XYZ file of C-alpha atoms in Angstrom:
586
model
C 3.008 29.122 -21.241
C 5.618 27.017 -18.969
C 4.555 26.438 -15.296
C 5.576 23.609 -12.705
C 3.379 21.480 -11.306
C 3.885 19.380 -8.502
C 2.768 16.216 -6.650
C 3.322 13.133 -5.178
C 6.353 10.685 -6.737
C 5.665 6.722 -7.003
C 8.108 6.093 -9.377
C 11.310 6.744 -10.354
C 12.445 8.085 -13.793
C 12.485 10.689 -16.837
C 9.160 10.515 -18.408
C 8.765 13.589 -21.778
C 6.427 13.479 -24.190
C 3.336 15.167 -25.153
C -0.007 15.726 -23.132
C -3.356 13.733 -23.738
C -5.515 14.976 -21.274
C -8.337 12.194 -20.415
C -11.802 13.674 -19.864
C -12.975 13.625 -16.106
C -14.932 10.787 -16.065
C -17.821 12.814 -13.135
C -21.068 12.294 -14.475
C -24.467 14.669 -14.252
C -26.480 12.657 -12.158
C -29.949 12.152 -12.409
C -31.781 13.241 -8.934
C -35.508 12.765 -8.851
C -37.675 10.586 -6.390
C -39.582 6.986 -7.971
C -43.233 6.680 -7.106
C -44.131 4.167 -4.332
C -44.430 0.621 -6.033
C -41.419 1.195 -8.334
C -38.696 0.577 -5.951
C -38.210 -3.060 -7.279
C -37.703 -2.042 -11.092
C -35.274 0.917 -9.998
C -33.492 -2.124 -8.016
C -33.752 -4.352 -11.298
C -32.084 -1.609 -12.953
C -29.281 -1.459 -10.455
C -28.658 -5.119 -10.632
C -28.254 -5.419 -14.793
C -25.822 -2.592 -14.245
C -23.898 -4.419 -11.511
C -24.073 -7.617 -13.662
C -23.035 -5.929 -16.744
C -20.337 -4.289 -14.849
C -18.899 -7.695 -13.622
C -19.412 -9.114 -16.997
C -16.965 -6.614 -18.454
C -14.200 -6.864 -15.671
C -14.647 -10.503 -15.806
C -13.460 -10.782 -19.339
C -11.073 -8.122 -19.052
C -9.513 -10.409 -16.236
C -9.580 -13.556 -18.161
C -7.957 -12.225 -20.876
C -5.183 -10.140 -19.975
C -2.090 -10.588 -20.835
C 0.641 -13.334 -19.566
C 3.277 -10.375 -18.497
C 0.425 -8.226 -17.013
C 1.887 -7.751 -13.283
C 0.460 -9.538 -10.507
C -0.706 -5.731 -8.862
C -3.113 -5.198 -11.675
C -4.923 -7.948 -11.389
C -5.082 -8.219 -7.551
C -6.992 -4.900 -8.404
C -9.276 -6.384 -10.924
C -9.683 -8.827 -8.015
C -10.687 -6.161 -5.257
C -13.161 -4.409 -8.321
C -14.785 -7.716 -8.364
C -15.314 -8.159 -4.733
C -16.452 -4.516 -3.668
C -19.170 -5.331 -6.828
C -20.440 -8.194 -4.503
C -20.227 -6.774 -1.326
C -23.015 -6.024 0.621
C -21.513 -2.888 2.295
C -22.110 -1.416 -1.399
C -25.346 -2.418 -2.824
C -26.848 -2.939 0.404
C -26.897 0.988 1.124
C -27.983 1.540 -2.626
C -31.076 -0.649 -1.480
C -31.971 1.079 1.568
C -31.951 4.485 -0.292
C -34.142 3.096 -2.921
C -36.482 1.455 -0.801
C -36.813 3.943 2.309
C -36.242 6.995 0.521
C -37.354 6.591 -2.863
C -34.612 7.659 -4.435
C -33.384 6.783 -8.091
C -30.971 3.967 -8.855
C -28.227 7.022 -10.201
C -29.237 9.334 -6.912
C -28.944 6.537 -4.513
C -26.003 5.085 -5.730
C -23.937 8.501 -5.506
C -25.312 8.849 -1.845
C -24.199 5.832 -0.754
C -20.885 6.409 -2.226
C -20.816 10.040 -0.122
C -21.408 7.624 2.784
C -18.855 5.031 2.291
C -16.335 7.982 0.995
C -16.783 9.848 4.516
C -16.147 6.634 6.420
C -12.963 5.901 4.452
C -11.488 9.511 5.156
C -11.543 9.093 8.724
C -9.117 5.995 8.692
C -5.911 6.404 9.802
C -4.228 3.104 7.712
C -2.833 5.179 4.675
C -3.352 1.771 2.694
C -7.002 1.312 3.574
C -7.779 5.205 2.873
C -5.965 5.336 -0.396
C -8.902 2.083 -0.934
C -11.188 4.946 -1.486
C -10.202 5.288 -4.849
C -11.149 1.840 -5.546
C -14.701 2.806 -4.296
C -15.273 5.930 -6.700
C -13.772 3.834 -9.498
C -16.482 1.149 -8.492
C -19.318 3.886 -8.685
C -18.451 5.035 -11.851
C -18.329 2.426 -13.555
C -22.331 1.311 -12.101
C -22.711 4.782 -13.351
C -21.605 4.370 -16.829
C -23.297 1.312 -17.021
C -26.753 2.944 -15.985
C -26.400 5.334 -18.267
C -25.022 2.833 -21.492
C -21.300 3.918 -21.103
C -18.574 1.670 -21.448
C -15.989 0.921 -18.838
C -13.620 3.922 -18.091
C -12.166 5.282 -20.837
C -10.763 2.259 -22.953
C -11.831 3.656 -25.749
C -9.980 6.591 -25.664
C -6.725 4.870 -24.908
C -7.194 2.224 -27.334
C -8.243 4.935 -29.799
C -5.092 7.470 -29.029
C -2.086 4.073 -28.749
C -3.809 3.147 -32.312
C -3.972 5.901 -34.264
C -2.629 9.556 -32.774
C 1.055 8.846 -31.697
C 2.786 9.432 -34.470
C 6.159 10.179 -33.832
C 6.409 11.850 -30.253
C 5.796 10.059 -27.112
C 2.501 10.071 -25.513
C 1.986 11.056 -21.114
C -1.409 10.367 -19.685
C -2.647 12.791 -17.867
C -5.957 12.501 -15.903
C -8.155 12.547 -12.945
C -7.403 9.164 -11.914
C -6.475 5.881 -14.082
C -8.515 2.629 -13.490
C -7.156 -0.399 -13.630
C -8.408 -1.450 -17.042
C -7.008 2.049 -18.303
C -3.672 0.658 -16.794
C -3.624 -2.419 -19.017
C -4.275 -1.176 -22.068
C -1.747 2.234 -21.388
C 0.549 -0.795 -20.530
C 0.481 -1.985 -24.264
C 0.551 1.357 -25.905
C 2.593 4.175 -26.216
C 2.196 6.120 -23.012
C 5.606 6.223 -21.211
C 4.242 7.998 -17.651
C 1.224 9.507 -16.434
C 0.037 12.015 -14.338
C -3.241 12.047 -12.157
C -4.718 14.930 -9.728
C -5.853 12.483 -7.287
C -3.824 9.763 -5.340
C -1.008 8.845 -2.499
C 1.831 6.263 -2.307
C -0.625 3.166 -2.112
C -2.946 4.640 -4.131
C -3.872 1.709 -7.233
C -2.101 3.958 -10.078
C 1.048 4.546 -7.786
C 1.085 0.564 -7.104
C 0.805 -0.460 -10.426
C 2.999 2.835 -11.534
C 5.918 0.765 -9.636
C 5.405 -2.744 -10.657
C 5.841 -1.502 -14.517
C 8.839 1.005 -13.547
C 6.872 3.562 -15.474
C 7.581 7.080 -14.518
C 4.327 8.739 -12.486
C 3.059 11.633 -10.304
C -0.269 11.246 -8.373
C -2.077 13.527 -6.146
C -1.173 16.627 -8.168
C -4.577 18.302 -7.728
C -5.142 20.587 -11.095
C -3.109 18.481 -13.951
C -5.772 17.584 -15.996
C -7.663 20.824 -15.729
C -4.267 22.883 -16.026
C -2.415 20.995 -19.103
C -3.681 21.023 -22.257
C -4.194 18.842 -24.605
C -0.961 18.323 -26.602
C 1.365 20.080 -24.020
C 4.925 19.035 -23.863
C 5.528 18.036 -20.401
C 8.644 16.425 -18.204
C 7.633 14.581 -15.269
C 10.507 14.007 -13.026
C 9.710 10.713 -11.274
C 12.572 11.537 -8.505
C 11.490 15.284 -7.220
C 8.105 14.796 -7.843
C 7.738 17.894 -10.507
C 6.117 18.514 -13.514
C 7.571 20.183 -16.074
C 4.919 22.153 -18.945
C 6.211 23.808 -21.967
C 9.661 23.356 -20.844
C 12.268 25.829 -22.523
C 14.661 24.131 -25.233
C 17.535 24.207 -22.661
C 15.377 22.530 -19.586
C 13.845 20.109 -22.181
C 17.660 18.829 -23.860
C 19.296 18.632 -19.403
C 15.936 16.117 -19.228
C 16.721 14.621 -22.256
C 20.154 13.708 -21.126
C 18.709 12.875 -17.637
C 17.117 10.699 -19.203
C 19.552 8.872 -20.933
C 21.346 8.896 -17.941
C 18.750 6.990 -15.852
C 18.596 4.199 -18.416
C 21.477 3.362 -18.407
C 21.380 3.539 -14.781
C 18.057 1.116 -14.624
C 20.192 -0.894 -17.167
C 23.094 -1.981 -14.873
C 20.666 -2.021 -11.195
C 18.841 -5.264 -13.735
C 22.535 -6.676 -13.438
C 22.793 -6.942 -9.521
C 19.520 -8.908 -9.675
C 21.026 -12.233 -8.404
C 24.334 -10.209 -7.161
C 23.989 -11.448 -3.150
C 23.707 -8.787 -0.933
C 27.143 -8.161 0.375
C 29.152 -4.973 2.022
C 32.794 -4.142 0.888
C 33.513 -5.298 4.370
C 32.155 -8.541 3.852
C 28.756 -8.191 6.119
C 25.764 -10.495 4.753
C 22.517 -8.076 4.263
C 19.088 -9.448 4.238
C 16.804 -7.614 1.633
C 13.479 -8.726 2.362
C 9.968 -7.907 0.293
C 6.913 -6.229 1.756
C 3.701 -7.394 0.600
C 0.428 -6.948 0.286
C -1.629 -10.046 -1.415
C -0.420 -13.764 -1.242
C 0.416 -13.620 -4.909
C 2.710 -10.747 -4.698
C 5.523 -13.377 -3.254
C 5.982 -14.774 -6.353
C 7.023 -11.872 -8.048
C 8.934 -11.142 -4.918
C 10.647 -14.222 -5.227
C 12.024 -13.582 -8.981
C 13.240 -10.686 -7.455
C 15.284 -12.808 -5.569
C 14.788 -11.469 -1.805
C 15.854 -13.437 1.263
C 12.564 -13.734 2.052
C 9.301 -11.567 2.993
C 9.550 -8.981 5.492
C 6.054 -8.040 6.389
C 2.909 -9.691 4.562
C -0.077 -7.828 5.666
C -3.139 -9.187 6.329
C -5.730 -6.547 6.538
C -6.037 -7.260 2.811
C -7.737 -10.344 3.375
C -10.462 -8.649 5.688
C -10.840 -5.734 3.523
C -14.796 -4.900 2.394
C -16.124 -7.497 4.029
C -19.746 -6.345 6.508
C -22.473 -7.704 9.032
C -20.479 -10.412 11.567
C -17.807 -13.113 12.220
C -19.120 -15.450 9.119
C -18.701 -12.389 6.703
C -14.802 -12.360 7.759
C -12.497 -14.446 5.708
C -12.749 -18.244 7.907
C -9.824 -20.214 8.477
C -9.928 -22.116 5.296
C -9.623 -19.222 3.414
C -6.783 -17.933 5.674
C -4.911 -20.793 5.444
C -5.076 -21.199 1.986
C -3.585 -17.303 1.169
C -1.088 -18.127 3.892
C -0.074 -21.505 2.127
C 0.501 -19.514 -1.060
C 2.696 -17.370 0.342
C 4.725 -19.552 2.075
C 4.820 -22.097 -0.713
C 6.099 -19.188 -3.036
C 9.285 -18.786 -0.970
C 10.724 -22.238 -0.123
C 13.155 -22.535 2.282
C 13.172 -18.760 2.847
C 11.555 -17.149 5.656
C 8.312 -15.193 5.498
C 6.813 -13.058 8.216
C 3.132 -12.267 8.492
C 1.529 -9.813 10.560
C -1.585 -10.779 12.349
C -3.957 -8.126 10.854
C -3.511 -4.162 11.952
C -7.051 -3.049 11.844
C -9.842 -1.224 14.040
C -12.265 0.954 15.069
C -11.048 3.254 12.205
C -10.881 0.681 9.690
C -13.852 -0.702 7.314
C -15.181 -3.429 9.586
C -18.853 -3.048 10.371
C -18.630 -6.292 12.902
C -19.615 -6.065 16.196
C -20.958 -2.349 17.628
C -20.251 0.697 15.597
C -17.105 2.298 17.608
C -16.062 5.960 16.568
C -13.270 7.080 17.604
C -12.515 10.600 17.704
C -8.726 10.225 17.431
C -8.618 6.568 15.510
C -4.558 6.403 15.576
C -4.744 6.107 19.063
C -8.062 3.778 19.547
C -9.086 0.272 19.094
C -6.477 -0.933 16.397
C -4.016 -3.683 15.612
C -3.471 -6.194 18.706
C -5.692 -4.287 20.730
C -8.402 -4.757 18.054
C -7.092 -8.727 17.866
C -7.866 -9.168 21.843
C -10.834 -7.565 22.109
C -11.935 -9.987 19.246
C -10.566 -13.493 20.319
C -12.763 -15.543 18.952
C -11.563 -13.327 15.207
C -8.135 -13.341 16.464
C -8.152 -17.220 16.997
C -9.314 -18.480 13.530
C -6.527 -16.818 12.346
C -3.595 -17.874 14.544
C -5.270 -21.821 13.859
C -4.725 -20.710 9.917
C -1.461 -19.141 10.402
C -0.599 -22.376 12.362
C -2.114 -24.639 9.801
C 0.234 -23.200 6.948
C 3.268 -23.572 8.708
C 3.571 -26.756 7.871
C 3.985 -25.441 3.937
C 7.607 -23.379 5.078
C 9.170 -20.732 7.114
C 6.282 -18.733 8.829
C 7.313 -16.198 11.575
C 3.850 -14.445 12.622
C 4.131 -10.764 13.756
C 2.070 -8.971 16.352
C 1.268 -5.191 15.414
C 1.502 -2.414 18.223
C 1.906 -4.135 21.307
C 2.490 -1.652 24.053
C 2.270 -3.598 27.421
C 3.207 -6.908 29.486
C -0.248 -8.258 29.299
C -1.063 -7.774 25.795
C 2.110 -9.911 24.937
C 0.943 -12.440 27.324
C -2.881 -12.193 26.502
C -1.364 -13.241 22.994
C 0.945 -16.025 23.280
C -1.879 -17.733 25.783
C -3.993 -17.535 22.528
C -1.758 -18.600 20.370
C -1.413 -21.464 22.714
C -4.823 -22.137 23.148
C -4.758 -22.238 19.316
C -1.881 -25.116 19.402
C -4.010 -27.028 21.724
C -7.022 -26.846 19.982
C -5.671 -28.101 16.736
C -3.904 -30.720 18.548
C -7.001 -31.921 19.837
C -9.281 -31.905 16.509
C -6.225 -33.702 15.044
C -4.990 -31.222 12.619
C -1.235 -30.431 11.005
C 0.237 -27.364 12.428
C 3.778 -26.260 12.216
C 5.983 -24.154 14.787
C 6.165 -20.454 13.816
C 8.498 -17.647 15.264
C 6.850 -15.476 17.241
C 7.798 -11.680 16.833
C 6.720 -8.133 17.590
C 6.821 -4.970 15.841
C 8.166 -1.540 17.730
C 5.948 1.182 15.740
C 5.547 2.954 19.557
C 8.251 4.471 21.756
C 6.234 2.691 24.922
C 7.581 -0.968 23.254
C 11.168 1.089 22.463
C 11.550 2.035 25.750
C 10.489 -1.334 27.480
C 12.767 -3.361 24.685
C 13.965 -5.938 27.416
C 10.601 -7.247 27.820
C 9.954 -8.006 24.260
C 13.258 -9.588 24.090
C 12.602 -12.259 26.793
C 9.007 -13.004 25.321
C 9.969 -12.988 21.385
C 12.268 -14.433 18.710
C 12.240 -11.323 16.368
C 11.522 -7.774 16.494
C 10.491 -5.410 13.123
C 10.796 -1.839 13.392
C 7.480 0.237 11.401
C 8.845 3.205 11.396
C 6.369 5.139 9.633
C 4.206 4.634 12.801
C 7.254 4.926 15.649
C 7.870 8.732 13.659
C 4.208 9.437 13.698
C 3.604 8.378 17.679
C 7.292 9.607 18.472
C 6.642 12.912 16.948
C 2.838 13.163 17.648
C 1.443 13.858 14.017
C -0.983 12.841 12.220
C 0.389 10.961 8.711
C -3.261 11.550 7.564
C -2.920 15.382 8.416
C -1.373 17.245 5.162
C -1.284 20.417 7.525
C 1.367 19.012 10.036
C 2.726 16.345 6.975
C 6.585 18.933 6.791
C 6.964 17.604 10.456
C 7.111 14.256 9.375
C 11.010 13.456 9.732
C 12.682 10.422 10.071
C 15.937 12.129 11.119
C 14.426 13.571 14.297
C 17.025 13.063 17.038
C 14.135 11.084 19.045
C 13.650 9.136 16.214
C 16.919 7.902 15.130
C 17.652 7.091 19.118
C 14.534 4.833 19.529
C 15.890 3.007 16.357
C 19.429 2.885 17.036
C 18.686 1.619 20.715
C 16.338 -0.732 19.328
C 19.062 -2.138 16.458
C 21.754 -1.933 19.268
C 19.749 -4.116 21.889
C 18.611 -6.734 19.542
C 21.973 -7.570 18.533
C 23.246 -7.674 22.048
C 20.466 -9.794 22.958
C 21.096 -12.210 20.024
C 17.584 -11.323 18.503
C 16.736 -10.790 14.843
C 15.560 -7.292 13.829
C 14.556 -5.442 10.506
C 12.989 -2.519 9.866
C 10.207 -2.467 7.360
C 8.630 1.034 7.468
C 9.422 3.243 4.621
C 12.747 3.888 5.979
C 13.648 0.786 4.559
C 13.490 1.401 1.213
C 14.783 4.940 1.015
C 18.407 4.991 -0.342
C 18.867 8.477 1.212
C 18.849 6.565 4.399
C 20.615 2.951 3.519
C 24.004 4.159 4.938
C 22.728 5.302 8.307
C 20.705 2.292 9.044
C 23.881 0.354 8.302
C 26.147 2.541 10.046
C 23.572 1.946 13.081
C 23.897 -1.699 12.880
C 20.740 -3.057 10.899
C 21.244 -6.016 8.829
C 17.816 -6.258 7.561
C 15.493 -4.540 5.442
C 12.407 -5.057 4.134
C 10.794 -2.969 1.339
C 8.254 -2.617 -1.657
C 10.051 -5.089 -4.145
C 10.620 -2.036 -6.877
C 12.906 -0.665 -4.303
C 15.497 -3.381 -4.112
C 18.087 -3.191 -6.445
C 18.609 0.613 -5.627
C 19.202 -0.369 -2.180
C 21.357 -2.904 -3.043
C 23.518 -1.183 -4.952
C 23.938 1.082 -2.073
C 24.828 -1.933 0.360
C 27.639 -3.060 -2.283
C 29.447 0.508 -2.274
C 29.031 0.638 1.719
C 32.365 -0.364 4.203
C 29.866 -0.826 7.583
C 33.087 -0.431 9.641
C 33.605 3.311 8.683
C 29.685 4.325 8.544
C 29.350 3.122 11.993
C 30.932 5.898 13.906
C 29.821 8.556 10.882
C 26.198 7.086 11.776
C 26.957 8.246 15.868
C 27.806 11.677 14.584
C 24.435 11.996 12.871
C 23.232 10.855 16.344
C 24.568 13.737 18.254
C 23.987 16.332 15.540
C 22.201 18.999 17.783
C 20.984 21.652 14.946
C 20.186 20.845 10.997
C 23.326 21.955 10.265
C 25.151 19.526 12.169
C 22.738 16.921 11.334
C 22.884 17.592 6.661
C 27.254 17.599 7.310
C 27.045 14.303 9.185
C 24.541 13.259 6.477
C 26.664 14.116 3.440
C 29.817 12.884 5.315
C 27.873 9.501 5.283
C 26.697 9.540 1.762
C 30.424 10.564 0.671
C 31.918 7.321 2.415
């Protein structure tokens, strides 16, 4: 029977083939209570499990492959960490030993636990981290019970011996990352999961291999069955079951069509970045671990955009010496920087809060967490936090271009609260006698407050970068976490675009740099207006750069800028999709 499915795109592309539908990897758990004086065998039993758990990721790390992308094993990485984080086993522990529950029973209750907290967070990065959690479960699960690690053995088994002729989609619950590697050397050409968002592991890893994916479809692996033929169209986001012959030969040719496409984007590779009417652009990389900027940097950016930091200070519980120190800092800042020499690289000081994972300090709940303790306002509240890692961002700008960016600053004394501590941070290091380099200082505008006072962050800072997946959420008052308010979500928003455009437009006249680096950025539906309203910037998920690119070499700035003001004043939708396509069409 033919249906449509659909579900979140990650990346692009034509993936057909037939159907192997991956068994849901929830287990039966075992719930019973452990007499009193058995609590330290249950916890014996929990620790072989961890152990033989890090035993098998451990070797799966070592030995992957040279061309494995630098995404999977950053995941590996954050599998291996979570495994020795307190936060984890800690809980397991307390259930064992205060409740008397069984290793299985209080290992699935501390996951509820952790699970709950994650929902709540407003970071979309940090909540799609959940998945990494339940993967993490599982596989202590599997290895209390004797399974093996996620399903290897069913991908191993199926790229062996049961492809035949026809190509192979995944389709599943959710794909680990060891699934990942070994789909990545057989003959699955996309996949298709029910669970997942945009920074989800599978859709990360879905767009370092270019392979054609769909998360976050709910049903798939309950709905298709085994053997299906199914189209998943990587652009709209659709699946396609049991297509009809004529749907199945358009796809076919689609395709085709998008190979060739893919074929000739490869060419502009080292092509600079460079408008018919002769305007440099700068296409910058966002990134999330220090390692990704080397395989920025063979995508030859100008540079990177927006490094985040919260990765660093992810999973980590109990106080200040649990955080990453300044050693440890400095030395993921120093690989960044001394990935891109002689090309700048901006990282932000790290966005995190009362709704993020970080059990320091007093427990703070906050019933609305986008507008709480987050970001810069986290950062002061914290000095002592916030120092060590201004001294390590100081410390590795010695190793190249560092320009440090402050997240979410909304008033006069937060900007000055921060440069005093970023001098304080100078003076210190002078004084202990250590290297430190200078640094531009810049902010990002992710609220309309810092929009509308744009003169002020102009005297106090050398750069500005517009996040404009927060400046639509806080412009527009929704919740990106909210799926029931998500269709009011829109970048095109007359408030929206005005904020921007008077944020591009006073920059330049100021003689300031700015960029955008919010998803905006990367979206080739909206290339031509951000020119049009002046940007010469952008900074974007790596797998997005050659498809903006090509956009910038077919674009004359000079005749999208006054198309761009139309779009400005469009009044209705109507107005608004004509001075869109006019755009597109120039």
């Amino acid at each position: 029977m033919a249906f449509t499915l659909f579900g979140i795109p990650v990346s692009r592309g034509i993936a057909i083939g037939r159907a192997v539908v991956l068994s849901s990897r929830s287990h039966d758990i075992d719930h019973y209570f452990i007499d009193a004086g058995q609590e330290q065998q249950e916890l014996q039993r929990l620790l072989r499990a961890r152990d033989a758990v890090l035993e098998e990721l451990q070797t799966l790390r070592t030995q992957m492959p040279k061309d494995t992308p630098a995404e999977v094993a950053a995941i590996l990485d954050v599998h291996i960490m979570m495994l020795h984080d307190s936060m984890l086993t800690d809980g397991i522990q307390h259930w064992i030993e205060e409740r008397h529950y069984n290793a299985e029973w209080a290992l699935d209750t501390q996951l509820k636990t952790l699970t709950r907290q994650f929902e709540k967070m407003e970071d979309e990065y940090l909540r799609e981290r959940r998945a990494d959690l339940e993967q993490i479960a599982n596989l202590l699960q599997n290895a209390l019970t004797g399974q093996k690690y996620g399903n290897q053995p069913a991908c191993a088994a199926l790229g062996a011996s049961e492809a035949g002729t026809d190509p192979l989609i995944m389709v599943a619950h959710d794909i680990s990352p060891a699934d990942m590697l070994h789909f990545k050397q057989s003959v699955f050409t996309g996949f298709i999961t029910d669970v997942g968002g945009k920074t989800s592991h599978s859709a990360i890893v879905a767009r370092s291999l270019g392979i054609p994916a769909l998360v976050g479809s709910r049903y798939a692996s309950r709905l298709i069955r085994q053997d299906d033929w199914i189209v998943i169209d990587g652009d709209a986001g659709v699946v396609l079951v049991d297509p009809t012959p004529l749907l199945l030969e358009e796809y076919q040719f689609r395709q085709r069509q998008f190979s060739i496409e893919s074929e000739k984007l490869n060419r502009l590779r080292h092509t600079p970045a460079i408008t018919l009417d002769s305007q440099d652009i700068e296409i910058l990389a966002n990134i999330e671990q220090p390692q990704d900027a080397v395989k920025a940097n063979e995508a030859a950016v100008a540079g990177i955009g927006l490094f985040r930091t919260e990765f660093l200070f992810m999973n980590r519980t109990g106080s200040q010496q649990q955080m990453p120190d300044e050693q440890e800092q400095y030395l993921a800042y120093k690989t960044a920087l001394e990935a891109m020499p002689d090309k700048p690289v901006v990282i932000r000081t790290i966005d995190i809060g009362a709704d993020k994972p970080l059990d320091y300090g007093e427990n703070n709940h906050a019933l609305n967490p986008a507008l709480g303790l987050r970001a810069i306002r986290w950062s002061l509240s914290e000095p002592d936090i916030f120092l060590v890692q201004l001294r390590a961002l100081l410390r590795a700008a010695v190793h190249g271009q560092l320009h440090i960016l402050i997240p979410m600053l909304t008033h006069t004394w937060q900007i000055r609260q921060t440069l005093t501590l970023l001098e304080r941070a100078r003076e210190a290091l002078n004084s202990e006698g250590i290297p430190y380099g200078n640094a531009k200082i810049g902010a990002m505008i992710e609220v309309p407050a810092a929009a509308l006072i744009l003169p002020t962050f102009l005297r106090y800072f050398d750069f500005l970068s517009v996040g404009t997946n927060d400046l639509i959420q806080y412009t527009l008052a929704i919740d990106r976490a909210d799926e029931s308010v998500a269709h009011l979500f829109d970048p095109l928003h007359p408030a929206v675009l005005r904020l921007l455009a008077d944020t591009i437009a006073q920059s330049h006249a100021a003689g300031k740099a700015v960029s955008v680096c919010g998803e905006m950025a990367g979206d080739t539906t909206m290339t031509r207006l951000l020119l049009g309203l002046g940007l010469r910037s952008f900074s974007m998920h790596p797998s997005q750069i050659l498809a903006v690119k090509k956009e910038i070499l077919h674009s004359d700035t000079q005749q999208l800028a006054p198309l761009a003001q139309k779009v400005l004043q469009a009044e209705d939708t109507e107005q608004l999709n004509d001075a869109m396509q006019a755009l597109h069409n120039a």
